[in-house]
mmCIF file of C-alpha atoms in Angstrom:
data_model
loop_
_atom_site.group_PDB
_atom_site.id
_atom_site.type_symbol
_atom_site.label_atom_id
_atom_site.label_comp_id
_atom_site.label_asym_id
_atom_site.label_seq_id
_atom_site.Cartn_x
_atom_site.Cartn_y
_atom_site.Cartn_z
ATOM 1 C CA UNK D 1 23.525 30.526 -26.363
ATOM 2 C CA UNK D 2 25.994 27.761 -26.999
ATOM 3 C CA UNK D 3 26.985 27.656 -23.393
ATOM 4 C CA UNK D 4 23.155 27.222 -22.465
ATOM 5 C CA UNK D 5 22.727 24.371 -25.049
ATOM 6 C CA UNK D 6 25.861 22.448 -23.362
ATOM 7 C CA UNK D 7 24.193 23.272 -20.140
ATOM 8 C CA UNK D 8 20.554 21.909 -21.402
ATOM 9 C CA UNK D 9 22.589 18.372 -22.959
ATOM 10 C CA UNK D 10 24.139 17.823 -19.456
ATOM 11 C CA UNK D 11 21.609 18.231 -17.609
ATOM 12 C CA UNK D 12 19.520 15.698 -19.804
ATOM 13 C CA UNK D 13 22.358 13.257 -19.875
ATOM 14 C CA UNK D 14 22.524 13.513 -16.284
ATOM 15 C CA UNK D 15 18.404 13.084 -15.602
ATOM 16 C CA UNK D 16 18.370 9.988 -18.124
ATOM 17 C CA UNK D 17 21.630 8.395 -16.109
ATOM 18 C CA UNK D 18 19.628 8.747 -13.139
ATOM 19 C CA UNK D 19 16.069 7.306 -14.684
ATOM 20 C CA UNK D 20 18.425 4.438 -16.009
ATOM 21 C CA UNK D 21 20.636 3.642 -12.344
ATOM 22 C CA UNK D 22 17.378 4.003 -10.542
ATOM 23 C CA UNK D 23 15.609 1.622 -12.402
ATOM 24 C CA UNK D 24 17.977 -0.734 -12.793
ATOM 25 C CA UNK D 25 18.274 -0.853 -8.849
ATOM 26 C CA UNK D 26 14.777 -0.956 -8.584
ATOM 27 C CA UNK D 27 14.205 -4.174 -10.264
ATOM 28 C CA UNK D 28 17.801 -5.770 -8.696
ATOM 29 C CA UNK D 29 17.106 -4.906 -5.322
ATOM 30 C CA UNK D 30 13.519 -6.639 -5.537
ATOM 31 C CA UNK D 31 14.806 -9.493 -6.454
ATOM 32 C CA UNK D 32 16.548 -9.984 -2.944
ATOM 33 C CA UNK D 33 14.423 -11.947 -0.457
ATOM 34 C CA UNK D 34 13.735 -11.271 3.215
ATOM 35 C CA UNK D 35 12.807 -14.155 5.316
ATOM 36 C CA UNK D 36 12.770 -16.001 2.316
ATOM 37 C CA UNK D 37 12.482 -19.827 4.496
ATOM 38 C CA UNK D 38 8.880 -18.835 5.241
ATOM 39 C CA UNK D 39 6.172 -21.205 4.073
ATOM 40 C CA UNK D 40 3.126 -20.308 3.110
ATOM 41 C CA UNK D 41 1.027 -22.444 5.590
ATOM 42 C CA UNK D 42 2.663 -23.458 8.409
ATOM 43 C CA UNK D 43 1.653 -25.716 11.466
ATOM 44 C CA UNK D 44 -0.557 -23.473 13.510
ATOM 45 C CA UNK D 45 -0.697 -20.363 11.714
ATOM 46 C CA UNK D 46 -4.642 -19.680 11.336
ATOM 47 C CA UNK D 47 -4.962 -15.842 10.493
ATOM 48 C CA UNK D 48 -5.849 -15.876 6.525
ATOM 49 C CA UNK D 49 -4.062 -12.531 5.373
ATOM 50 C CA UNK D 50 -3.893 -11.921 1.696
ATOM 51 C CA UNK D 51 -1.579 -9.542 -0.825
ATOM 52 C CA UNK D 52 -3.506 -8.122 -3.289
ATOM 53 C CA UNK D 53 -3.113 -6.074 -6.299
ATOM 54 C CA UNK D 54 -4.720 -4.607 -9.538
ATOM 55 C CA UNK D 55 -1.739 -4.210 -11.350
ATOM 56 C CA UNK D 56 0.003 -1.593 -10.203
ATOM 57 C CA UNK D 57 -1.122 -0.851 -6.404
ATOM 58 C CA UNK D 58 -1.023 -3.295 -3.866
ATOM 59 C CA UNK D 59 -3.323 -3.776 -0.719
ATOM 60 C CA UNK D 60 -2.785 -5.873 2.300
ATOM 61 C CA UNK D 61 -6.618 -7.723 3.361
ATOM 62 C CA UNK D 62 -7.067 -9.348 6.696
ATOM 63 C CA UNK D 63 -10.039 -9.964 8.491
ATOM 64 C CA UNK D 64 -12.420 -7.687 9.567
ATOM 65 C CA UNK D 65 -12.751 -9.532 12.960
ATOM 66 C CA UNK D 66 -11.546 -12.106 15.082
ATOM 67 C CA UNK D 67 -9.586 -12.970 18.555
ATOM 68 C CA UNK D 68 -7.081 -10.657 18.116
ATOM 69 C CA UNK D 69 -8.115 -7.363 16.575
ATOM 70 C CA UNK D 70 -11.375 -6.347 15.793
ATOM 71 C CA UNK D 71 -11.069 -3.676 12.941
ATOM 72 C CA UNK D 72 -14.247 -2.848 12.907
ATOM 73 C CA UNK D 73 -13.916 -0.796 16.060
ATOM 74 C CA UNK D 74 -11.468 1.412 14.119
ATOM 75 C CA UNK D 75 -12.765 1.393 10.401
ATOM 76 C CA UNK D 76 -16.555 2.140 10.344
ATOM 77 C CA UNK D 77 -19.017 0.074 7.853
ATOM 78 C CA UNK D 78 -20.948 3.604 8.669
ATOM 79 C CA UNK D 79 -18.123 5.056 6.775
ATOM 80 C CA UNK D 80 -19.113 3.442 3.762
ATOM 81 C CA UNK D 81 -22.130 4.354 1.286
ATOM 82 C CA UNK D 82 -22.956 0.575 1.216
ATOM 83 C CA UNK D 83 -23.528 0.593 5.012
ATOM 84 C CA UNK D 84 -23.237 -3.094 4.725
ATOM 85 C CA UNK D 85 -22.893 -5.179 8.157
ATOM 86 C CA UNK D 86 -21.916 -8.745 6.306
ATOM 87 C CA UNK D 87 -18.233 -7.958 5.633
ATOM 88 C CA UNK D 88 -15.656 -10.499 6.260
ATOM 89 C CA UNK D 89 -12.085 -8.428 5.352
ATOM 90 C CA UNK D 90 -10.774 -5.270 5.192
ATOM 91 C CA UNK D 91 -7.995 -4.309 3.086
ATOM 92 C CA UNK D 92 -5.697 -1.086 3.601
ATOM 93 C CA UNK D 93 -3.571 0.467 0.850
ATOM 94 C CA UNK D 94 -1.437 3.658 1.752
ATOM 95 C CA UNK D 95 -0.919 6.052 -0.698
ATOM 96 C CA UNK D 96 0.015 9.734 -1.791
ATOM 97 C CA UNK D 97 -3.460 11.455 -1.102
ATOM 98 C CA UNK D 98 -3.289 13.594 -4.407
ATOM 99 C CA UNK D 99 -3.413 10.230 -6.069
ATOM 100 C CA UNK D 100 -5.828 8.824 -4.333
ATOM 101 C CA UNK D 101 -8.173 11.556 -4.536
ATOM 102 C CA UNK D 102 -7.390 13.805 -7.761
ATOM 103 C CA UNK D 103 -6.513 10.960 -10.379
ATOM 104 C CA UNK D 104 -9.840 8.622 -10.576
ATOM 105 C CA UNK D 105 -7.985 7.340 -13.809
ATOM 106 C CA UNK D 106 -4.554 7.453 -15.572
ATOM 107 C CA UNK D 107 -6.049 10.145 -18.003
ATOM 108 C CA UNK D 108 -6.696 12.315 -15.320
ATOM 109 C CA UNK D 109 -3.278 12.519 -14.091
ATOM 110 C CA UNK D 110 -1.857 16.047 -14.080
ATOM 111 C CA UNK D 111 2.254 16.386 -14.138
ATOM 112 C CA UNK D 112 1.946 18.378 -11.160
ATOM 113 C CA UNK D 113 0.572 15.628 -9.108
ATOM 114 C CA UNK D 114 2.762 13.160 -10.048
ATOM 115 C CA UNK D 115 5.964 15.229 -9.457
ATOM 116 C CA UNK D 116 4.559 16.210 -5.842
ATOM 117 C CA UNK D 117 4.497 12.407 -5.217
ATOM 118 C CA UNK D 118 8.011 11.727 -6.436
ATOM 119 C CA UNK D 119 8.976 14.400 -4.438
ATOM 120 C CA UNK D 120 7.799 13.649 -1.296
ATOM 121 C CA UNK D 121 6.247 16.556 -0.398
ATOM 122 C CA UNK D 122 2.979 15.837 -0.087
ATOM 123 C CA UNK D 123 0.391 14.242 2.141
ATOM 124 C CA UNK D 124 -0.453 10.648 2.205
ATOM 125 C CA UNK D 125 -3.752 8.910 2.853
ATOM 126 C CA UNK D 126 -5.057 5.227 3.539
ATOM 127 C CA UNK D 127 -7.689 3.965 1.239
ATOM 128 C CA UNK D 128 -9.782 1.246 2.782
ATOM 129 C CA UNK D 129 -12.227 -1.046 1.316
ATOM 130 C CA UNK D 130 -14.023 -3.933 2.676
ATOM 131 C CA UNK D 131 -15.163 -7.281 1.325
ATOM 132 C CA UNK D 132 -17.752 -9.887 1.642
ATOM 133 C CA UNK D 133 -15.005 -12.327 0.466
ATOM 134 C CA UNK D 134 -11.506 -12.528 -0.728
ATOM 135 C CA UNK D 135 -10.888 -15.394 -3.703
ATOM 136 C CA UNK D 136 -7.103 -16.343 -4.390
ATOM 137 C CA UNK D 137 -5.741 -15.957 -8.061
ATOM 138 C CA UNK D 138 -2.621 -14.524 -10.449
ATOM 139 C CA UNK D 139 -3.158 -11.319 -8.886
ATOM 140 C CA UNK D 140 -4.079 -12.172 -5.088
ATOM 141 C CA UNK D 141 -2.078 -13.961 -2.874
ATOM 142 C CA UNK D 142 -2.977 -15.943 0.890
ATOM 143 C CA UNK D 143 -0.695 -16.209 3.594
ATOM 144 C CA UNK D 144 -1.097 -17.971 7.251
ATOM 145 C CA UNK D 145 -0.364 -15.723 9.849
ATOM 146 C CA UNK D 146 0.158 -17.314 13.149
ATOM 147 C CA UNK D 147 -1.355 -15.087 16.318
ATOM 148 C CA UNK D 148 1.614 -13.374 17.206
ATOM 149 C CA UNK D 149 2.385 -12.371 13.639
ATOM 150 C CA UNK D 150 -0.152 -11.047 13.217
ATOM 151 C CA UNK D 151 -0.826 -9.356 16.047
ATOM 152 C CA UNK D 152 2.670 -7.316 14.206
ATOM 153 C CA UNK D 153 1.032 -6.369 11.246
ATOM 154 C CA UNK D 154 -1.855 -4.929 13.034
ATOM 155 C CA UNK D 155 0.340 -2.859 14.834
ATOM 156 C CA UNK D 156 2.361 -1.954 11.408
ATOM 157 C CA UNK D 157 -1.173 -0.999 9.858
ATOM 158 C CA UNK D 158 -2.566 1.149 12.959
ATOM 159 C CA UNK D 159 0.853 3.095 13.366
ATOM 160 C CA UNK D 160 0.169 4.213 9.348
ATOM 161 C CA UNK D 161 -3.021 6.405 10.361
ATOM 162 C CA UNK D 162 -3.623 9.571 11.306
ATOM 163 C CA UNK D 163 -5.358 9.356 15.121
ATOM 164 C CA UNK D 164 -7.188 11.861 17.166
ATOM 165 C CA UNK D 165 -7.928 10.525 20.310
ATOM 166 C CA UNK D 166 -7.215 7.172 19.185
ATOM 167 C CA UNK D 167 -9.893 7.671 16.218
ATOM 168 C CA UNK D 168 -8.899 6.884 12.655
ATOM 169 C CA UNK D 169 -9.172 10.817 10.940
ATOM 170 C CA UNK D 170 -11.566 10.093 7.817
ATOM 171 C CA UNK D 171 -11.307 12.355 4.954
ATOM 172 C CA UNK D 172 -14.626 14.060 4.054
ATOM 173 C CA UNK D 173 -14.515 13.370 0.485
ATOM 174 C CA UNK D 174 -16.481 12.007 -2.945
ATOM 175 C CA UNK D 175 -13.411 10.699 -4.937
ATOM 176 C CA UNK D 176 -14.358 7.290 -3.488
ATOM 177 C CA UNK D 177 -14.018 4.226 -5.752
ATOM 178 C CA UNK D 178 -17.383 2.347 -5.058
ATOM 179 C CA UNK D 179 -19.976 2.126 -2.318
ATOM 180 C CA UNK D 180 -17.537 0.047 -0.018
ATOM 181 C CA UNK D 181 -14.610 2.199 0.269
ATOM 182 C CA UNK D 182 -12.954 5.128 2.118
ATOM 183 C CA UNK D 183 -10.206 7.369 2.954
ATOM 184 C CA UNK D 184 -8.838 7.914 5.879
ATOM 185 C CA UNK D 185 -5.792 10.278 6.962
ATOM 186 C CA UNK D 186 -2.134 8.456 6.961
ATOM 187 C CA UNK D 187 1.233 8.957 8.307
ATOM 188 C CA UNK D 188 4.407 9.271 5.764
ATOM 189 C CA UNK D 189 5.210 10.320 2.839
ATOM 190 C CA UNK D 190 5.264 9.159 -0.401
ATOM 191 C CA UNK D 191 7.984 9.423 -2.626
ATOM 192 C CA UNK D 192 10.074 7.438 -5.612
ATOM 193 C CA UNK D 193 11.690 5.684 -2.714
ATOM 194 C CA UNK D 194 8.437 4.845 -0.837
ATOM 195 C CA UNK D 195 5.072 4.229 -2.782
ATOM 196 C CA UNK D 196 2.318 1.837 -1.713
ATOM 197 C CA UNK D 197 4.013 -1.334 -2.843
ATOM 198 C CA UNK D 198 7.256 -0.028 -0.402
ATOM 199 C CA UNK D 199 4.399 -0.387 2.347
ATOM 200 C CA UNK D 200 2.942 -3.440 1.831
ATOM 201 C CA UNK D 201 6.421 -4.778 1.564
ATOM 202 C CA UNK D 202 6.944 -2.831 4.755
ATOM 203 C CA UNK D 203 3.898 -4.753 6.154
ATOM 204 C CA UNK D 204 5.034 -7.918 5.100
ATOM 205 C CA UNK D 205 8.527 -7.290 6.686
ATOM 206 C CA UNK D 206 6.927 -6.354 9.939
ATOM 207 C CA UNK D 207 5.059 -9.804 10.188
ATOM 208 C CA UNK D 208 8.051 -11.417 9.399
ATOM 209 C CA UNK D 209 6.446 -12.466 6.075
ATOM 210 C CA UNK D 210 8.373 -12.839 3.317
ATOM 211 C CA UNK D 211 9.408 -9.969 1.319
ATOM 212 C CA UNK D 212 11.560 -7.858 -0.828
ATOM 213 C CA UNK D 213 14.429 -6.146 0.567
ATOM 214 C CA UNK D 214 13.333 -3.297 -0.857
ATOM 215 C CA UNK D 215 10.886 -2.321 -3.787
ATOM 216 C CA UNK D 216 8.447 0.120 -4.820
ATOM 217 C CA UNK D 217 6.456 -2.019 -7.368
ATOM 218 C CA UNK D 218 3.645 -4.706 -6.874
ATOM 219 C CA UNK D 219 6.057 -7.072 -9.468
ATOM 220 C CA UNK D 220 8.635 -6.973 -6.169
ATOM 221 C CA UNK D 221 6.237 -8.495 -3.692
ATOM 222 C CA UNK D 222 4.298 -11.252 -6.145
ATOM 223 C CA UNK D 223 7.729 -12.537 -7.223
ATOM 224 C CA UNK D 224 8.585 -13.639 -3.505
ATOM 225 C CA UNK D 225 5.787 -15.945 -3.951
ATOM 226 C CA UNK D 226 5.091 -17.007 -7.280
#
């Protein structure tokens, strides 16, 4: 019994070390920048991109058309219950799909869930919601991209889905957030390495944007430009 007690202590000693390291590298390692010269707006940059979050999870909106990518060709306003033809942006946040889809609110999450996430095995999906407009604010940032930038972070968002025949694979579903979103199947996996902020700062990295060198909370991106 005693040996199992002993046993029980070191194996809580050793989970709390780890909670404690891994946080504390968390927060550190956001802190480092990644094309931190970058200014917002610079001469001929004219794609408006914007980082936005509600606090925890983080979305990357660009437009829904123009010269160089029309997303509506790949993300269908018929996908939407608001059926609504007068959007300007699009915004795409990757995520663990039990999240997404089994945890409407923080009250409904079940321990099982979240430890599937942390794990990493799991299955991730790409929520996407579109927007008449976008307005700037604490919690919503603007970039310039120029063309060829972001021409990059098109490419970084398409290579996240799930394609069949070069169609986005929707997921059939009613754990939808309001009449202008949907889900849509994703590539990855989520994990306490990788989470949705990791992406967008992913994202951010691959439009040479900058970013954090690494970071899996919102807190990690915003700081870069605050």
């Amino acid at each position: 019994m005693i040996k199992i007690f002993k046993k029980a202590i070191r194996l809580t000693t050793f989970l709390l070390l780890f909670l404690v390291l891994y946080l504390i590298s968390v927060v550190a390692v956001s802190y480092i920048p990644v094309n931190d010269e970058i200014v917002l707006k610079m001469s001929g940059n004219k794609v408006p991109v914007y980082i936005l979050s509600n606090g925890v999870h983080t979305d990357i909106v660009v437009p829904v058309k123009n010269e160089i990518f029309d997303w509506s060709q790949k993300v269908k306003f018929e996908d939407v219950r608001a059926k609504n033809r007068q959007y300007e942006y699009v915004a795409f946040g990757w995520g663990d799909k039990g999240f997404y889809l089994d945890t409407p609110t923080w009250a409904d999450l079940k321990t099982s869930t979240a430890l599937k996430a942390a794990s990493g095995f799991n299955t991730t999906a790409m929520h996407v919601t579109f927007y008449e407009g976008i307005k700037e604010g604490k919690d919503c940032v603007k970039l310039w991209l120029s063309a060829g930038n972001y021409s990059k972070l098109v490419r970084f968002i398409q290579n996240s889905f799930q394609a069949e025949k070069d169609t986005y694979s929707k997921i059939r579903t009613n754990a939808v957030y309001g009449i202008h979103d949907v889900f849509y199947k994703a590539k990855g996996r989520y994990s306490l390495f990788y989470t949705c902020n990791t992406w967008v700062n992913q994202a951010l990295k691959a439009a040479d944007q900058k970013a954090a060198l690494w970071t899996i909370f919102d807190f990690g991106i915003f700081h870069h430009y605050n």
